[in-house]
Coordinates of N, CA and C in Angstrom, one line a residue:
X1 N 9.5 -13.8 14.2 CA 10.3 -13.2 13.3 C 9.9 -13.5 11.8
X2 N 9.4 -15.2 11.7 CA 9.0 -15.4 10.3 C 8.2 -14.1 9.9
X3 N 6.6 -14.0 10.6 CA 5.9 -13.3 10.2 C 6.5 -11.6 9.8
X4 N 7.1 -11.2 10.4 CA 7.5 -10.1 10.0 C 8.3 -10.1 9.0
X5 N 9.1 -11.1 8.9 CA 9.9 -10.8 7.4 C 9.2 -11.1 5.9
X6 N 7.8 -12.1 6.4 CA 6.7 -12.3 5.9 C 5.9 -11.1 5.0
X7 N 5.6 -10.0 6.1 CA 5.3 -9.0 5.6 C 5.9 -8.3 5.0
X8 N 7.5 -7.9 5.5 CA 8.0 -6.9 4.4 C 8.3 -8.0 3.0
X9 N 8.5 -9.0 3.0 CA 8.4 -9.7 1.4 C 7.3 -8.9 0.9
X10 N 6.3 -9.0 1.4 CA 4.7 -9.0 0.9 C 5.2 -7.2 0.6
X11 N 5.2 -6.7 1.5 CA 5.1 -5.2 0.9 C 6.0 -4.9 0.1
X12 N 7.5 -5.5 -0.1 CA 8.1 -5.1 -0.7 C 8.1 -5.5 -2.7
X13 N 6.9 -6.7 -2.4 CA 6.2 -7.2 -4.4 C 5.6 -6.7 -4.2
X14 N 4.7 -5.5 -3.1 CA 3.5 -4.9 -3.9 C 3.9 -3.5 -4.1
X15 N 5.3 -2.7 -3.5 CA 5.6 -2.3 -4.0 C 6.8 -1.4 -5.2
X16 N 6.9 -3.3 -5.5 CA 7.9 -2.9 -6.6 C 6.7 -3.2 -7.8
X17 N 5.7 -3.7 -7.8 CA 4.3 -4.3 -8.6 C 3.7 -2.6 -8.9
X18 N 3.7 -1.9 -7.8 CA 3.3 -0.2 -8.1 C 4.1 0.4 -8.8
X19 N 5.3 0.5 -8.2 CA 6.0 1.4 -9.2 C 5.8 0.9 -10.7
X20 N 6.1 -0.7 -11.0 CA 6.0 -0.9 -11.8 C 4.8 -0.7 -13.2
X21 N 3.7 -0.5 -12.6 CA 2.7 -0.4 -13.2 C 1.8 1.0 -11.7
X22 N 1.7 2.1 -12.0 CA 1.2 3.1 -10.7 C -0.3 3.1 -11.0
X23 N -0.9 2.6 -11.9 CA -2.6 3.0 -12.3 C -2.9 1.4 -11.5
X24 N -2.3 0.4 -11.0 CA -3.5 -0.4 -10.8 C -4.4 -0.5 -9.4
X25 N -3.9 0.3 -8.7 CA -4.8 0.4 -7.6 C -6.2 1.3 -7.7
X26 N -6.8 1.4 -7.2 CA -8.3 1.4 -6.9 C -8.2 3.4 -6.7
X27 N -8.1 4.2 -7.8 CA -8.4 5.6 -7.6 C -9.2 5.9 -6.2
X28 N -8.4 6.7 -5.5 CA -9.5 7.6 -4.3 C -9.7 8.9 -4.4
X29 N -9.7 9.8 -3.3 CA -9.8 11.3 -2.9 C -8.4 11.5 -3.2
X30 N -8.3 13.2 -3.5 CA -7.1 13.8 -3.9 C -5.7 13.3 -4.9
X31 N -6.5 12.5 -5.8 CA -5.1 11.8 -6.5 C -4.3 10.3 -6.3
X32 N -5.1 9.6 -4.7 CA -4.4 8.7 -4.0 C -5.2 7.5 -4.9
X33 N -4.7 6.2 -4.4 CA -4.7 5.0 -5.3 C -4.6 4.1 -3.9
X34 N -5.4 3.1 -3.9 CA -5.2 1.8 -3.0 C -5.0 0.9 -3.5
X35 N -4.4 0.0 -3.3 CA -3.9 -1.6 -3.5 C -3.6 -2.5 -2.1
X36 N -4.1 -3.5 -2.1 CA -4.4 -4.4 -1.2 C -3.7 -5.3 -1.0
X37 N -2.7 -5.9 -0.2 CA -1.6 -6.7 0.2 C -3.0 -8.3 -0.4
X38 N -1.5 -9.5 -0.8 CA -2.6 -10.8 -1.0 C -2.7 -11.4 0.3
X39 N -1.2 -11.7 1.0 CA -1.5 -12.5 2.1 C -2.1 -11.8 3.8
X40 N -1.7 -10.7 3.7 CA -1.9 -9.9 5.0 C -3.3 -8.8 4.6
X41 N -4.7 -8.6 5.9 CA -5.3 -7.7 5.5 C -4.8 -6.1 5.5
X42 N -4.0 -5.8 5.3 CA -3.6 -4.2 4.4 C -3.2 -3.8 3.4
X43 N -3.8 -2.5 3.6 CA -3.7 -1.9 1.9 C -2.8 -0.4 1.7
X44 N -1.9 -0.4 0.9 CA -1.3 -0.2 0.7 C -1.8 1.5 -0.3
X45 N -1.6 2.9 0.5 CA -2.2 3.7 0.0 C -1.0 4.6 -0.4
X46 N -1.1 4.8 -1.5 CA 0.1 5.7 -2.5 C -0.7 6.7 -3.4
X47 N 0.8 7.5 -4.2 CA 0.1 8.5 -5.2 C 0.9 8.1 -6.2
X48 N 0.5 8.3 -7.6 CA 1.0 8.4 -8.6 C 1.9 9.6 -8.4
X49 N 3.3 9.4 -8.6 CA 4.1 11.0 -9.2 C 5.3 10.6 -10.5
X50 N 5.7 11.7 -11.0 CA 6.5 11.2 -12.2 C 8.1 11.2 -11.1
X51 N 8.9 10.6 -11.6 CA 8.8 8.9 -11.9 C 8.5 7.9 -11.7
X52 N 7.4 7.7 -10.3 CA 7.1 6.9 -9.3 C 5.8 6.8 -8.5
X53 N 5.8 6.1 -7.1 CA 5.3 6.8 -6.9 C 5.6 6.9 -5.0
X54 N 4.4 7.1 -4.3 CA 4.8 7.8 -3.0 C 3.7 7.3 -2.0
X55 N 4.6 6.2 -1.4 CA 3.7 5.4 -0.7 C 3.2 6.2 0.4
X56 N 2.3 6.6 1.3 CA 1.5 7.2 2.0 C 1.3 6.9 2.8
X57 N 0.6 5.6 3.0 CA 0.7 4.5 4.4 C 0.3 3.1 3.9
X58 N 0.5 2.3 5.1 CA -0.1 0.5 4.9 C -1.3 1.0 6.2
X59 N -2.6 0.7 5.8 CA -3.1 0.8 6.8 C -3.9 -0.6 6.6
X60 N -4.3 -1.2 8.2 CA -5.2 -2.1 8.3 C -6.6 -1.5 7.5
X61 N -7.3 -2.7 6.6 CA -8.2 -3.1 6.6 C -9.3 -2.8 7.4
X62 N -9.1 -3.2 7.9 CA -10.4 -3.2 8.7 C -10.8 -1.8 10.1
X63 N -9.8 -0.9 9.9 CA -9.6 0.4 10.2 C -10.7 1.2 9.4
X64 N -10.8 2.9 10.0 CA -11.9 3.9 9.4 C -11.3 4.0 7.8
X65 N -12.3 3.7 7.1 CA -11.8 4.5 5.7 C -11.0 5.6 5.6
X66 N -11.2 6.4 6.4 CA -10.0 7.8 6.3 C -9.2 7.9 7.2
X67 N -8.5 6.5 7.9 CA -7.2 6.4 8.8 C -5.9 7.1 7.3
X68 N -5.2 7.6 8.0 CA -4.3 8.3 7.3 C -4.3 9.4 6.1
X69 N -5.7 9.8 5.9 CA -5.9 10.6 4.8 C -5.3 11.9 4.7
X70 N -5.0 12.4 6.4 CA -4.6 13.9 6.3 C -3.3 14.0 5.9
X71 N -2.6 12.6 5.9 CA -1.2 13.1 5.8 C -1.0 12.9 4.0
X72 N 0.2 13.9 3.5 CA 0.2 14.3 2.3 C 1.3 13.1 1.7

């Protein structure tokens, strides 16, 4: 149970760290943006929208580069 509550801490600074600043992740295809969890390997794939933004998926790391790309 630690680890899982572990993780939503973790995703939940990286993304209140997005909204708060939406350009600092790593521009991709179609408008999307990645940023990378510190303690856990996933990355956290969002879009910039006004006022926010729209998280998309947490996908593992070490997964295909285009795990989750079809979804909008």
């Amino acid at each position: 149970m630690r680890v899982a509550q572990r993780f939503l801490d973790e995703f939940e600074r990286v993304a209140n760290l997005l909204v708060k600043h939406p350009g600092l992740g790593t521009l991709t295809t179609k408008g999307r943006r990645v940023f990378p969890m510190r303690v856990f390997p996933y990355s956290v794939v969002y879009r910039s929208l006004e006022p926010g933004i729209r998280i998309i998926v947490v996908r593992h790391q070490h997964r295909k580069p285009g795990f989750g790309g079809a979804r909008l």
